[in-house]
JSON list of C-alpha atoms and ligand atoms in Angstrom, two decimals:
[
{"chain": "A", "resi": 1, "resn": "UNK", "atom": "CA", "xyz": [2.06, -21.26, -10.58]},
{"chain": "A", "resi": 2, "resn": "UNK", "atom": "CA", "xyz": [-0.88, -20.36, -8.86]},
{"chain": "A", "resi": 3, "resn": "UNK", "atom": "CA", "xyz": [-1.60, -17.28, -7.33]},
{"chain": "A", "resi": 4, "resn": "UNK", "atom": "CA", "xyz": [-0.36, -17.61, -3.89]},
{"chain": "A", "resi": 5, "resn": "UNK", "atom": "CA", "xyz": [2.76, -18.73, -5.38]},
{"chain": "A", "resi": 6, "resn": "UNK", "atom": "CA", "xyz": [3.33, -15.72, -7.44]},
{"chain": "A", "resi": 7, "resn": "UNK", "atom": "CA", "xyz": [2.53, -13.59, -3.98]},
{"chain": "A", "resi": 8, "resn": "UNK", "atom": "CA", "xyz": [5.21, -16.10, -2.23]},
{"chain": "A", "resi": 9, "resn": "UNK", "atom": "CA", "xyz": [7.56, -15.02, -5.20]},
{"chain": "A", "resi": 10, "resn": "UNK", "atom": "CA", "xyz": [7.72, -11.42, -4.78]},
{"chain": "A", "resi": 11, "resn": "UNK", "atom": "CA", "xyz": [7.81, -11.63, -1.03]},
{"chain": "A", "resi": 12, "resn": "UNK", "atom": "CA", "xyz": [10.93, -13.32, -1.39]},
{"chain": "A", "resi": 13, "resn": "UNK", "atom": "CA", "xyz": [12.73, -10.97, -4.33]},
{"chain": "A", "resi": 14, "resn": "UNK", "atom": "CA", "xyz": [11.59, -7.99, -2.06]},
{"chain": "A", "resi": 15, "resn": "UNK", "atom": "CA", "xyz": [13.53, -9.80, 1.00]},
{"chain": "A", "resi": 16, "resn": "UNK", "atom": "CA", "xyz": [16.80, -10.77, -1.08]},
{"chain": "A", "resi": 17, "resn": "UNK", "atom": "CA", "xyz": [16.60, -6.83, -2.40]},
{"chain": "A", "resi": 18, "resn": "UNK", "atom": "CA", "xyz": [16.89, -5.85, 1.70]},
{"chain": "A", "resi": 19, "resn": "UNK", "atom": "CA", "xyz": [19.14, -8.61, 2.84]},
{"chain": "A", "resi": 20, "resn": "UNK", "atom": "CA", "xyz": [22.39, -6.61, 1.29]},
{"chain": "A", "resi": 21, "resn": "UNK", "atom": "CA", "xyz": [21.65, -3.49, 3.09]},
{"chain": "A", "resi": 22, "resn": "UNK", "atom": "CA", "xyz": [20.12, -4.76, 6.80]},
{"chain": "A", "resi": 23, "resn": "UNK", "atom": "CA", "xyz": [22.35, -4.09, 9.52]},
{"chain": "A", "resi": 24, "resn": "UNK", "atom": "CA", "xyz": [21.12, -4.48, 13.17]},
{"chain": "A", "resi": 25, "resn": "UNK", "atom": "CA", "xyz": [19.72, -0.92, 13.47]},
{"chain": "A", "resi": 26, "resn": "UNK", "atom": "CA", "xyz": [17.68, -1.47, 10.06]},
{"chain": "A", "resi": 27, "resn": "UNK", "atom": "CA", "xyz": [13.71, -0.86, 10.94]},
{"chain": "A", "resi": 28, "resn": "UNK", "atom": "CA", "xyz": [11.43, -1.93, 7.83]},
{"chain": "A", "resi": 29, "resn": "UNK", "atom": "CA", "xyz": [8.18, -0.27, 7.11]},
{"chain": "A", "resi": 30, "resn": "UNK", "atom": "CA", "xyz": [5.54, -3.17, 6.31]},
{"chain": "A", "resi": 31, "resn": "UNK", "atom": "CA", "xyz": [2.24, -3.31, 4.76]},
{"chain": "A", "resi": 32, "resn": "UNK", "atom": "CA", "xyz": [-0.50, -4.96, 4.82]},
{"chain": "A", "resi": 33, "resn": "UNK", "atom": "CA", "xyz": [-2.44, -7.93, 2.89]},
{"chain": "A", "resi": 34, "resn": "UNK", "atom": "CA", "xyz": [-2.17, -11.11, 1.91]},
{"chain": "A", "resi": 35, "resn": "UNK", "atom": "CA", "xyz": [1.49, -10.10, -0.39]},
{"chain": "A", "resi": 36, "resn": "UNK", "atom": "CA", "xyz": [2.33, -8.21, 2.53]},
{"chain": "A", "resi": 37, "resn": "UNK", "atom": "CA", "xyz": [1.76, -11.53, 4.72]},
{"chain": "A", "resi": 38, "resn": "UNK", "atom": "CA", "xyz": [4.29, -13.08, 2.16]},
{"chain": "A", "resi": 39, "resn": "UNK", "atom": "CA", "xyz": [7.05, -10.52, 2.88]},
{"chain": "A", "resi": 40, "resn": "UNK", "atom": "CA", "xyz": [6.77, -10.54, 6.19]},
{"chain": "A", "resi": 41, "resn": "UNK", "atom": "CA", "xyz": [6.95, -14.76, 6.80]},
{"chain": "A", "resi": 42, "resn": "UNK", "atom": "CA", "xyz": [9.79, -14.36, 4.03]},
{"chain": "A", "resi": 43, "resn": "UNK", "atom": "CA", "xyz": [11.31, -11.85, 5.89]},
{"chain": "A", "resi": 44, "resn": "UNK", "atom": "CA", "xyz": [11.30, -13.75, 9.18]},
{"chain": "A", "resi": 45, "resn": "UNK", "atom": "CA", "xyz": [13.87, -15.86, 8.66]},
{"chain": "A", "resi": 46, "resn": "UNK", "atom": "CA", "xyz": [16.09, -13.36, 8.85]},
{"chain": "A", "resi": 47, "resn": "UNK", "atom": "CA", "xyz": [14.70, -12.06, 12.36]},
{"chain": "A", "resi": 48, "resn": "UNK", "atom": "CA", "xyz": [18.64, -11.51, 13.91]},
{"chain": "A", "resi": 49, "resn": "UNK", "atom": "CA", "xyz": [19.76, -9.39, 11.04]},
{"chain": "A", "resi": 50, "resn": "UNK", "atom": "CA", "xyz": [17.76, -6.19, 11.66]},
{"chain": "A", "resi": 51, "resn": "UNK", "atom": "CA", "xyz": [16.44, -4.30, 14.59]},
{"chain": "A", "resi": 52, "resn": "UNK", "atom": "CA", "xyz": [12.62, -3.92, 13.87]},
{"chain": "A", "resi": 53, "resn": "UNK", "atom": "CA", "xyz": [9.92, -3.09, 11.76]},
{"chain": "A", "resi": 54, "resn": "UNK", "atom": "CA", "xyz": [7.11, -0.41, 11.74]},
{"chain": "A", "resi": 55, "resn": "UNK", "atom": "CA", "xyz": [3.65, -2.01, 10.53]},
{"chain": "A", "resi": 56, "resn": "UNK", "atom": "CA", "xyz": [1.08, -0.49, 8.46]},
{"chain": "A", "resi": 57, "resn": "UNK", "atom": "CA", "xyz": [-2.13, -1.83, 10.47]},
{"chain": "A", "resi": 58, "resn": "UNK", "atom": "CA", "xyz": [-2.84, -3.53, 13.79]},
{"chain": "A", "resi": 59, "resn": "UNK", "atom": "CA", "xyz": [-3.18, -7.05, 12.02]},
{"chain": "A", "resi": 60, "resn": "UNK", "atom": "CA", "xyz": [0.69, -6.45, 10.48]},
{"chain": "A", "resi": 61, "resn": "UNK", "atom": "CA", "xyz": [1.69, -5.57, 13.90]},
{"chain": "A", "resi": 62, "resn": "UNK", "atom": "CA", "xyz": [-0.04, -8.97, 15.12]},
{"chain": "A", "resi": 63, "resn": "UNK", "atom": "CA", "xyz": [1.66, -10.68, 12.33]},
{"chain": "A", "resi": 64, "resn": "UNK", "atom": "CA", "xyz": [5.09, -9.27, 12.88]},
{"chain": "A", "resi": 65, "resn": "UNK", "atom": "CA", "xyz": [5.02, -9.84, 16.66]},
{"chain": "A", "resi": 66, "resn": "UNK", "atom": "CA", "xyz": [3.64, -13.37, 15.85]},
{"chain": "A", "resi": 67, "resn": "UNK", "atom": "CA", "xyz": [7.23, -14.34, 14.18]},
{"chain": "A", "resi": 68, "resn": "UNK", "atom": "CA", "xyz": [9.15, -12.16, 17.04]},
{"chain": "A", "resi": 69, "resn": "UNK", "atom": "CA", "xyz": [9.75, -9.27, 15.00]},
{"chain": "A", "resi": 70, "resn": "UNK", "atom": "CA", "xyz": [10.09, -6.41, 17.40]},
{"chain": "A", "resi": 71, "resn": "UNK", "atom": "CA", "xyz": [7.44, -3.43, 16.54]},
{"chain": "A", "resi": 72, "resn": "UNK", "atom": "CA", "xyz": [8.45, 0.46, 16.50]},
{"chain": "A", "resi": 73, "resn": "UNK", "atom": "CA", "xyz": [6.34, 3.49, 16.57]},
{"chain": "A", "resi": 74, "resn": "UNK", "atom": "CA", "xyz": [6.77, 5.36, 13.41]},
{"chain": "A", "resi": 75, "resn": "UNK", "atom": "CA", "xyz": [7.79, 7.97, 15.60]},
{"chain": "A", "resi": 76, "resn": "UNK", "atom": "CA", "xyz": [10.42, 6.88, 17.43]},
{"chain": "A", "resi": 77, "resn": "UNK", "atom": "CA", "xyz": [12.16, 5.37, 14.45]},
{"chain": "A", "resi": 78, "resn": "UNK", "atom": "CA", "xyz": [14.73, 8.16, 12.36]},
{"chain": "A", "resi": 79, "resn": "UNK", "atom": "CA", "xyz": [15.11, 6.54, 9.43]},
{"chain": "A", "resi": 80, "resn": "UNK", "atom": "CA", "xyz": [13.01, 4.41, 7.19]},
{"chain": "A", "resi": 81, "resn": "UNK", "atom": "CA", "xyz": [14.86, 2.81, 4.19]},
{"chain": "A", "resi": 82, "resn": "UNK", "atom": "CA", "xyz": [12.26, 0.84, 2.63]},
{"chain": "A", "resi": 83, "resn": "UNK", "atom": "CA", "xyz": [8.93, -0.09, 3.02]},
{"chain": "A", "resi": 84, "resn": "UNK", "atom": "CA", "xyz": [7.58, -3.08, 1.22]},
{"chain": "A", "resi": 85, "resn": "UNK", "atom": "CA", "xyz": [3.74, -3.49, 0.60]},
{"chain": "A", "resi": 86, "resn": "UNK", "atom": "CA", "xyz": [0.76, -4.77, -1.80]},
{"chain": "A", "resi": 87, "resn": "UNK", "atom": "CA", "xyz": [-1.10, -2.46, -4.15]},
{"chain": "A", "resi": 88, "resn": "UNK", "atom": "CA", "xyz": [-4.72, -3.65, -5.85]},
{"chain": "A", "resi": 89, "resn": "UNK", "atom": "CA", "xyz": [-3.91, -1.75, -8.79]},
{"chain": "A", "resi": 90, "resn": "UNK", "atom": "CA", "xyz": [-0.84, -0.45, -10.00]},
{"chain": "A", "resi": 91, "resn": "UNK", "atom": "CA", "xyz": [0.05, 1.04, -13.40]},
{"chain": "A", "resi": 92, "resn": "UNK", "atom": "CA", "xyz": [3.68, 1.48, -15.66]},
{"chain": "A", "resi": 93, "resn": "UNK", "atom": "CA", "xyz": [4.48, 4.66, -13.78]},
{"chain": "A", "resi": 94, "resn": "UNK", "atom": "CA", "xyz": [3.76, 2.62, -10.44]},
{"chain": "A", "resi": 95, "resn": "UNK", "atom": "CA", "xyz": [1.37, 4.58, -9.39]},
{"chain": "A", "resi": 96, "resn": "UNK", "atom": "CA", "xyz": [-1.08, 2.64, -7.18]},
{"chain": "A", "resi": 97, "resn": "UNK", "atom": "CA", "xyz": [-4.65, 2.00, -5.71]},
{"chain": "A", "resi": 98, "resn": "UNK", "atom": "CA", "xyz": [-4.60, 0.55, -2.51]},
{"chain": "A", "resi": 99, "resn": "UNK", "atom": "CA", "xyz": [-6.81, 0.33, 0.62]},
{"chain": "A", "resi": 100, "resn": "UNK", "atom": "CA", "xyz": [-8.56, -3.09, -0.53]},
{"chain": "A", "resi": 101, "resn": "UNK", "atom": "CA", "xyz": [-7.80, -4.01, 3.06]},
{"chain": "A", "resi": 102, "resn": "UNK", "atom": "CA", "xyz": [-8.85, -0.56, 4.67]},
{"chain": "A", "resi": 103, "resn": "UNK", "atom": "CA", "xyz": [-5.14, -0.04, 6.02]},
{"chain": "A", "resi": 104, "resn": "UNK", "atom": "CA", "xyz": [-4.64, 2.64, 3.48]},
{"chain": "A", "resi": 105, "resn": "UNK", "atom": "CA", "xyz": [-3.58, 5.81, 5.52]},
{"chain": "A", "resi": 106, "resn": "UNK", "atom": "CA", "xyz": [-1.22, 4.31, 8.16]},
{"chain": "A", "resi": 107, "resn": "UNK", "atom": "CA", "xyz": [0.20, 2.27, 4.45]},
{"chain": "A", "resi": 108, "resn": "UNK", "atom": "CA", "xyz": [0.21, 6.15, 3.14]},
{"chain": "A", "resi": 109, "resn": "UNK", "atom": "CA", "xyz": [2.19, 7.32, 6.33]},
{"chain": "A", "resi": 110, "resn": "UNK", "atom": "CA", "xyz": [4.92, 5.04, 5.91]},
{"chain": "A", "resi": 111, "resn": "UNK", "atom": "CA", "xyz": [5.39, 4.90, 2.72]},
{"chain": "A", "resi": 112, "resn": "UNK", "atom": "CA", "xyz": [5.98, 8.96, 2.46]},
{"chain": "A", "resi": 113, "resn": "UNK", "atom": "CA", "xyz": [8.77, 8.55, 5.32]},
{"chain": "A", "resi": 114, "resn": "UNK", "atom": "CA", "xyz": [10.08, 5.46, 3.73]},
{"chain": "A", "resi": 115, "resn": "UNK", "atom": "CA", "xyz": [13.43, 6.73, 1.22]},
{"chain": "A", "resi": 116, "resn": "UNK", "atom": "CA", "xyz": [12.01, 3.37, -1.35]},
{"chain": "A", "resi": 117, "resn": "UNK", "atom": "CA", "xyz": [8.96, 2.10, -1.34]},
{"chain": "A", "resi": 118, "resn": "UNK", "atom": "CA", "xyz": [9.01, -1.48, -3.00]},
{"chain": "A", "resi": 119, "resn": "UNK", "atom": "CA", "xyz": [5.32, -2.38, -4.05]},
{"chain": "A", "resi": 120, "resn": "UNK", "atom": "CA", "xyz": [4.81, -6.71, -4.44]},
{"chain": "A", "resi": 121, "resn": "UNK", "atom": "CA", "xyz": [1.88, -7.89, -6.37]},
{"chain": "A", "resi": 122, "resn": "UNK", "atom": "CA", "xyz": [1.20, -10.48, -8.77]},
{"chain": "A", "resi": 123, "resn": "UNK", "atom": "CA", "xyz": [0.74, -9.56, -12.33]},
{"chain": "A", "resi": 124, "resn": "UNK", "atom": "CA", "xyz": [-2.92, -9.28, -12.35]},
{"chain": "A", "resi": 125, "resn": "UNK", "atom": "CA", "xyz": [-2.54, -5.97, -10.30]},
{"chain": "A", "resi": 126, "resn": "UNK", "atom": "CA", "xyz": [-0.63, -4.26, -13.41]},
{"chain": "A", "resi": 127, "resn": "UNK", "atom": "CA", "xyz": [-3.31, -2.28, -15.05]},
{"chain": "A", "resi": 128, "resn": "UNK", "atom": "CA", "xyz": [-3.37, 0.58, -18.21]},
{"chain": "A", "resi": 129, "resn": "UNK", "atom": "CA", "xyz": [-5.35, 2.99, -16.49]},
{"chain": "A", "resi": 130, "resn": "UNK", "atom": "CA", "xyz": [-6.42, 2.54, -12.47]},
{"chain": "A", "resi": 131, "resn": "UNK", "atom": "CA", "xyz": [-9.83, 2.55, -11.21]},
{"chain": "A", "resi": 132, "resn": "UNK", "atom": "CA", "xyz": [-11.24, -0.95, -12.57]},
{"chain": "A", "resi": 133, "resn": "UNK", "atom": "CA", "xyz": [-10.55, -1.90, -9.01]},
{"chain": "A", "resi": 134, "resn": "UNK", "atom": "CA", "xyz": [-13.08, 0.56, -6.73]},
{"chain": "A", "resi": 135, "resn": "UNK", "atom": "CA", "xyz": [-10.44, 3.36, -5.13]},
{"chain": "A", "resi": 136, "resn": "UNK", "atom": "CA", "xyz": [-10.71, 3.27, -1.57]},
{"chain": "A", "resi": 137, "resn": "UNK", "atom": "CA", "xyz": [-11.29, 6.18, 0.49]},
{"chain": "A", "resi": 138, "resn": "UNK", "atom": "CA", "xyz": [-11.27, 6.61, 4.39]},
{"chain": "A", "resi": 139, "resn": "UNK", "atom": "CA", "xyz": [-13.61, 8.91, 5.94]},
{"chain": "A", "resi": 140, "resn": "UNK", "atom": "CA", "xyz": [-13.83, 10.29, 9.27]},
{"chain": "A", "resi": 141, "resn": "UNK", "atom": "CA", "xyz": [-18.05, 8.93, 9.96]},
{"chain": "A", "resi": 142, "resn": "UNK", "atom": "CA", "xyz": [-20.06, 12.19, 10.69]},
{"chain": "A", "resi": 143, "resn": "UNK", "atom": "CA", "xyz": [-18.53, 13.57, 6.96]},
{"chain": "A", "resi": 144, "resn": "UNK", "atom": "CA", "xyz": [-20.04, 10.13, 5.07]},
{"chain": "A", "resi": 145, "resn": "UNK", "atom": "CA", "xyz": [-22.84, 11.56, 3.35]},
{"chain": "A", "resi": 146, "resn": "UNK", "atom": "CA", "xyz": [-21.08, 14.87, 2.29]},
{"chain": "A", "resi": 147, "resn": "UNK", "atom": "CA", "xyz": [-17.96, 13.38, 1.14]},
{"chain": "A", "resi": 148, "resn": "UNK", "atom": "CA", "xyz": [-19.91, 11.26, -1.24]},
{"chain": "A", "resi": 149, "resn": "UNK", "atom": "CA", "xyz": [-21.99, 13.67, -2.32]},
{"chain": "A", "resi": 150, "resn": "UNK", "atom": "CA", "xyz": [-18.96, 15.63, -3.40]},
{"chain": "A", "resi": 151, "resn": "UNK", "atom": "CA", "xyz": [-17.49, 12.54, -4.81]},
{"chain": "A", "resi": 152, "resn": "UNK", "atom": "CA", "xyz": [-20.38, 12.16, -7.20]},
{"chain": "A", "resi": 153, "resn": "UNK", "atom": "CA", "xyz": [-19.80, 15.65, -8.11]},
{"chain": "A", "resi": 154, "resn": "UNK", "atom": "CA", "xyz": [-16.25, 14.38, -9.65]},
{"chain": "A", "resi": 155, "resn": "UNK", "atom": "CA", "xyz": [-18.19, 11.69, -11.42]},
{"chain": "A", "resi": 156, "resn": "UNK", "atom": "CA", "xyz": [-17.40, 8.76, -8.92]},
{"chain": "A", "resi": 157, "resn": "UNK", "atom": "CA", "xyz": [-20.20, 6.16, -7.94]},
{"chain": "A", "resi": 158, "resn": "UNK", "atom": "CA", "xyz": [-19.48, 6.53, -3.99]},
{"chain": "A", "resi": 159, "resn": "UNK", "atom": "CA", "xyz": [-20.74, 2.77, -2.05]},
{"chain": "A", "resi": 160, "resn": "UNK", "atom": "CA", "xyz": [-20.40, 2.73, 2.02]},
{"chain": "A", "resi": 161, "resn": "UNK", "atom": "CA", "xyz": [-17.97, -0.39, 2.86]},
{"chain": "A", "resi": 162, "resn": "UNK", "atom": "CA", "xyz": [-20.54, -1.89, 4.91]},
{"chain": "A", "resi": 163, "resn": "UNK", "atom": "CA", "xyz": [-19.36, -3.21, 8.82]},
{"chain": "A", "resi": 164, "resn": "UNK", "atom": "CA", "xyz": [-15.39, -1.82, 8.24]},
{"chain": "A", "resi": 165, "resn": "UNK", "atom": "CA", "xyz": [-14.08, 0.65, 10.64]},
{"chain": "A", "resi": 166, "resn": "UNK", "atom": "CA", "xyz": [-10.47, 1.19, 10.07]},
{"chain": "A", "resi": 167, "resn": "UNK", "atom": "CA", "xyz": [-7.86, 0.99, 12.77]},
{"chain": "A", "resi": 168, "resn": "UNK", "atom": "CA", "xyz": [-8.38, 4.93, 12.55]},
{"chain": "A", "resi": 169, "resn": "UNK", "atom": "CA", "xyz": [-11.87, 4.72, 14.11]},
{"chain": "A", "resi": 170, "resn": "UNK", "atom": "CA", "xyz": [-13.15, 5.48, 10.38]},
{"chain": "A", "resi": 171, "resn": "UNK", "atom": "CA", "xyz": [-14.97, 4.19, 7.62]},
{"chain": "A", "resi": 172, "resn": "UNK", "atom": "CA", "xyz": [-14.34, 3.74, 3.98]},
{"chain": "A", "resi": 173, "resn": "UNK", "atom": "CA", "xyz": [-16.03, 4.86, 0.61]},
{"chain": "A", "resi": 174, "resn": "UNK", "atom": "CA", "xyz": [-14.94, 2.62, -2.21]},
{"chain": "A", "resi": 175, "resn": "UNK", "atom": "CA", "xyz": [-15.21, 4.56, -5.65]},
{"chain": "A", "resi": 176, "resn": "UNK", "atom": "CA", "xyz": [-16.78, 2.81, -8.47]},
{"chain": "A", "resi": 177, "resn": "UNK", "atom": "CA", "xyz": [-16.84, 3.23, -11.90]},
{"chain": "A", "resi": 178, "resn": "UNK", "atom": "CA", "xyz": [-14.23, 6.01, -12.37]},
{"chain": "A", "resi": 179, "resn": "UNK", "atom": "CA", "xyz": [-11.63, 5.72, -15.21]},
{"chain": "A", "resi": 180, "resn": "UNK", "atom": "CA", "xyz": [-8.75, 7.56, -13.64]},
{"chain": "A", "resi": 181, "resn": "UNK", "atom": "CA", "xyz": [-6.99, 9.06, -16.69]},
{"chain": "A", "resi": 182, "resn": "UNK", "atom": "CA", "xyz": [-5.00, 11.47, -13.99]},
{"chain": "A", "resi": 183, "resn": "UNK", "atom": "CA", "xyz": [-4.37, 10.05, -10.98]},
{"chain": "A", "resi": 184, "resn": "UNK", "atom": "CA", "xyz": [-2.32, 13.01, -9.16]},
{"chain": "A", "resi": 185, "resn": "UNK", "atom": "CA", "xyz": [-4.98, 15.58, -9.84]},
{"chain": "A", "resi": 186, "resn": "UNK", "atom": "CA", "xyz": [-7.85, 12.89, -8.76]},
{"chain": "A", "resi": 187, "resn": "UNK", "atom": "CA", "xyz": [-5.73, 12.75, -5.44]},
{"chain": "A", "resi": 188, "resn": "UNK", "atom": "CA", "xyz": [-5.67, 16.21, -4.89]},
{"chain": "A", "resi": 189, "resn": "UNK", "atom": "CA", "xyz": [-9.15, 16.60, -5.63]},
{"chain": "A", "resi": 190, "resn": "UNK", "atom": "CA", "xyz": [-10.25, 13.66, -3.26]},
{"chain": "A", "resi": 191, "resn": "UNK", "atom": "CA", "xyz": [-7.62, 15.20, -0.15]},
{"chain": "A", "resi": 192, "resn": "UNK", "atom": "CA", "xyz": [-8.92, 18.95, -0.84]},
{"chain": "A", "resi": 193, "resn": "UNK", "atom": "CA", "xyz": [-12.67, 17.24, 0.35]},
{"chain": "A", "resi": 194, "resn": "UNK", "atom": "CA", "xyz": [-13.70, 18.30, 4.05]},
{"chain": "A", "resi": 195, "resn": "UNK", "atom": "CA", "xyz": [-13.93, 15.10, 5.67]},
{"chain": "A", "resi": 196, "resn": "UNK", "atom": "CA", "xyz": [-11.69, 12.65, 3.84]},
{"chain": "A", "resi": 197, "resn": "UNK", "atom": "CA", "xyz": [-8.72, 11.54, 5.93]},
{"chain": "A", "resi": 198, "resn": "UNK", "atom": "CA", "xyz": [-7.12, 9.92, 2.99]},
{"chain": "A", "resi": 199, "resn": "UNK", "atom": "CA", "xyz": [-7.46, 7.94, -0.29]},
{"chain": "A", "resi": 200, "resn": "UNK", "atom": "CA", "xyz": [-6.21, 5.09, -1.56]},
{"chain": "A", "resi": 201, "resn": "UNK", "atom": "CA", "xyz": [-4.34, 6.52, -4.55]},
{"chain": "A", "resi": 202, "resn": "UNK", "atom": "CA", "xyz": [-0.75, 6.54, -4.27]},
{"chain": "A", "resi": 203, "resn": "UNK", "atom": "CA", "xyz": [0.14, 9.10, -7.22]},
{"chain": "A", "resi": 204, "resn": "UNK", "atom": "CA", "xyz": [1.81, 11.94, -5.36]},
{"chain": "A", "resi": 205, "resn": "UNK", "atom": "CA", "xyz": [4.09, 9.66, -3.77]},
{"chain": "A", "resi": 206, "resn": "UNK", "atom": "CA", "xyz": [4.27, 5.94, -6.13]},
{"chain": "A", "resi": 207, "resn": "UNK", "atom": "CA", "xyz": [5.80, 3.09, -5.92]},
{"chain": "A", "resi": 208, "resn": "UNK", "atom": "CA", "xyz": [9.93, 3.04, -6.21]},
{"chain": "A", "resi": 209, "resn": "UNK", "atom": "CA", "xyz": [10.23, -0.23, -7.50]},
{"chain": "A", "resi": 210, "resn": "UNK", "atom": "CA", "xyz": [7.49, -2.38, -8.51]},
{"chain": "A", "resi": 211, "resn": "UNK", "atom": "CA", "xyz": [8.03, -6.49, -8.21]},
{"chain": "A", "resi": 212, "resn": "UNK", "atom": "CA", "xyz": [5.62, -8.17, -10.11]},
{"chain": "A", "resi": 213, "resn": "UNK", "atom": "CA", "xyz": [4.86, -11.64, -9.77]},
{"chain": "A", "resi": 214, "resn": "UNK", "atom": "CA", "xyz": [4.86, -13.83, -13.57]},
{"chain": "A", "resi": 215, "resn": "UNK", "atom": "CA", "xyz": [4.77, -17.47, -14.45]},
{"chain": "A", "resi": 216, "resn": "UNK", "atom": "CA", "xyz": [7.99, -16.48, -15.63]},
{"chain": "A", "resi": 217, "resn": "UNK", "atom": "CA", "xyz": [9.66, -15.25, -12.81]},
{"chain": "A", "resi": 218, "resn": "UNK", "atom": "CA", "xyz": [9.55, -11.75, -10.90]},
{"chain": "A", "resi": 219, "resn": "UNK", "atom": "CA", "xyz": [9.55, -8.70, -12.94]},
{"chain": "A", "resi": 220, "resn": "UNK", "atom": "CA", "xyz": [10.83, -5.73, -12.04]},
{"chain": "A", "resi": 221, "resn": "UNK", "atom": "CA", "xyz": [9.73, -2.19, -13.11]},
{"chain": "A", "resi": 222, "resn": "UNK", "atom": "CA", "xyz": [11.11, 0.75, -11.57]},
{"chain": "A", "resi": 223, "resn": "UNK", "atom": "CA", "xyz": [10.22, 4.91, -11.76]},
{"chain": "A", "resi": 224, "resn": "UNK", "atom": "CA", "xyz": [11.10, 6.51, -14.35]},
{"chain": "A", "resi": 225, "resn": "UNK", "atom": "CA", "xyz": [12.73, 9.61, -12.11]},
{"chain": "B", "resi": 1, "resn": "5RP", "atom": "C1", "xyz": [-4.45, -3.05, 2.21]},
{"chain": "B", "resi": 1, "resn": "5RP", "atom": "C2", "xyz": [-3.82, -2.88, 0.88]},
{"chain": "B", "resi": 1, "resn": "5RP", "atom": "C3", "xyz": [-3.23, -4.11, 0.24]},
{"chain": "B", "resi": 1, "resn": "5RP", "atom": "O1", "xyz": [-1.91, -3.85, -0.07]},
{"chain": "B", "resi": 1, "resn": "5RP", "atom": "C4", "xyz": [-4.00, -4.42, -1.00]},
{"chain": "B", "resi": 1, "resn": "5RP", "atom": "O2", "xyz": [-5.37, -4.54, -0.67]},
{"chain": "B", "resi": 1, "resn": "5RP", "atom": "C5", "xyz": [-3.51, -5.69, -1.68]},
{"chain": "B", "resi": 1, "resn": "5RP", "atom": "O3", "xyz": [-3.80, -6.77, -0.86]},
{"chain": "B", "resi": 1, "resn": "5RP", "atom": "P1", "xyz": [-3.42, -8.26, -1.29]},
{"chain": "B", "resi": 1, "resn": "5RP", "atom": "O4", "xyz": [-1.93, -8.34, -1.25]},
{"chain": "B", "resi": 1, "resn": "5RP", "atom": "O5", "xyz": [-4.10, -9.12, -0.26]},
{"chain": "B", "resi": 1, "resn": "5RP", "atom": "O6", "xyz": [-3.97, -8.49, -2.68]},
{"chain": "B", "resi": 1, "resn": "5RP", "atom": "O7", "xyz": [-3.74, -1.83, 0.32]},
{"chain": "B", "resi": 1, "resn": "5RP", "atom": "O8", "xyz": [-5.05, -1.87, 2.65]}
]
């Protein structure tokens, strides 16, 4: 199978785990990226069987318009039940590094309203410890300069995301070369930094249920409450 195929796969399981449980005031949160993309073209053949969906970045919205999937403002929507997304690193306790695609606060937002959050990603994404892939972090622009500065200080090697402003108005600082042994403290380090509007570790709040994409079939992992 190659790798799009493995993407396709997951999109699907995470569908047939929602199709039981739609009814037609069900609104989905969606992410963002190419696994995301999978979901949601999975997901639109079902179109009639739920109300809406909430995206997690203007090219989702595009996306989910594109199949006629009506879009909601995370703020007029009451309940979430799931929200379904990529990671580009996840490890066994699901926790996740995402942001490869600069959506990674709006992802953030609705994933903490969503009740489950169902990550999708093919098995090269399952890692032992995160931060092989460089952690994303979104910055608001005049704080650049100090917030890496302060990220060097936690031993991170801080490189500008050249020509990517985030649908925020931001920028991003991808990490490299950090070995994240503890990702919940690293996250509360990285938010307690005057400047940063969010990272791209998803520790505090992980993955519910993580579908993993495997020549033999999807694999699923699930948090260990
Ligand atoms: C976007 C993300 C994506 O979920 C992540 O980058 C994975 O993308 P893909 O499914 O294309 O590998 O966090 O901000």
């Amino acid at each position: 199978m190659t790798q799009d195929e493995l993407k396709q796969a997951v999109g699907q399981a995470a569908v047939e785990i929602l199709l039981p449980t739609l009814d037609d005031r069900s609104v989905i949160g969606v992410g963002t990226g190419s696994t995301a993309n999978c979901f949601i073209d999975a997901l639109a053949k079902h179109k009639g069987f739920f109300d809406g969906a909430v995206a997690s970045s203007e090219a989702t919205a595009q996306r989910l318009k594109g199949h006629g999937i009506q879009v909601h403002d995370l703020n007029s929507v009451a309940q979430l039940d799931y929200y379904v997304d990529g990671a580009d690193e996840a490890n066994k306790h699901l926790e996740l590094i995402k942001g490869g695609g600069a959506a990674l606060t709006r992802e953030k937002i609705v994933a903490a309203v969503a009740r489950t959050f169902i990550c999708i990603a093919d098995e090269s994404k399952l890692v032992d410890t995160l931060g092989q892939f460089p952690l994303p972090v979104e910055v608001i622009p005049m704080a650049r300069s100090h917030v890496a500065r302060e990220i060097v200080r936690l031993g991170g090697d801080p490189v500008y995301r050249e020509g990517c402003v985030t649908d925020n108005g931001n920028v991003i600082l991808d990490i490299h070369n950090m070995q994240i042994h503890d990702p919940r403290k690293l996250e509360e380090q990285l938010n307690a930094i005057v400047g940063v509007v969010c990272s791209g570790l998803f520790a505090a709040r992980p993955a519910d249920i993580l579908l993993l994409g495997t020549k033999s079939g999807v694999k699923r992992l699930e948090r260990e409450q």
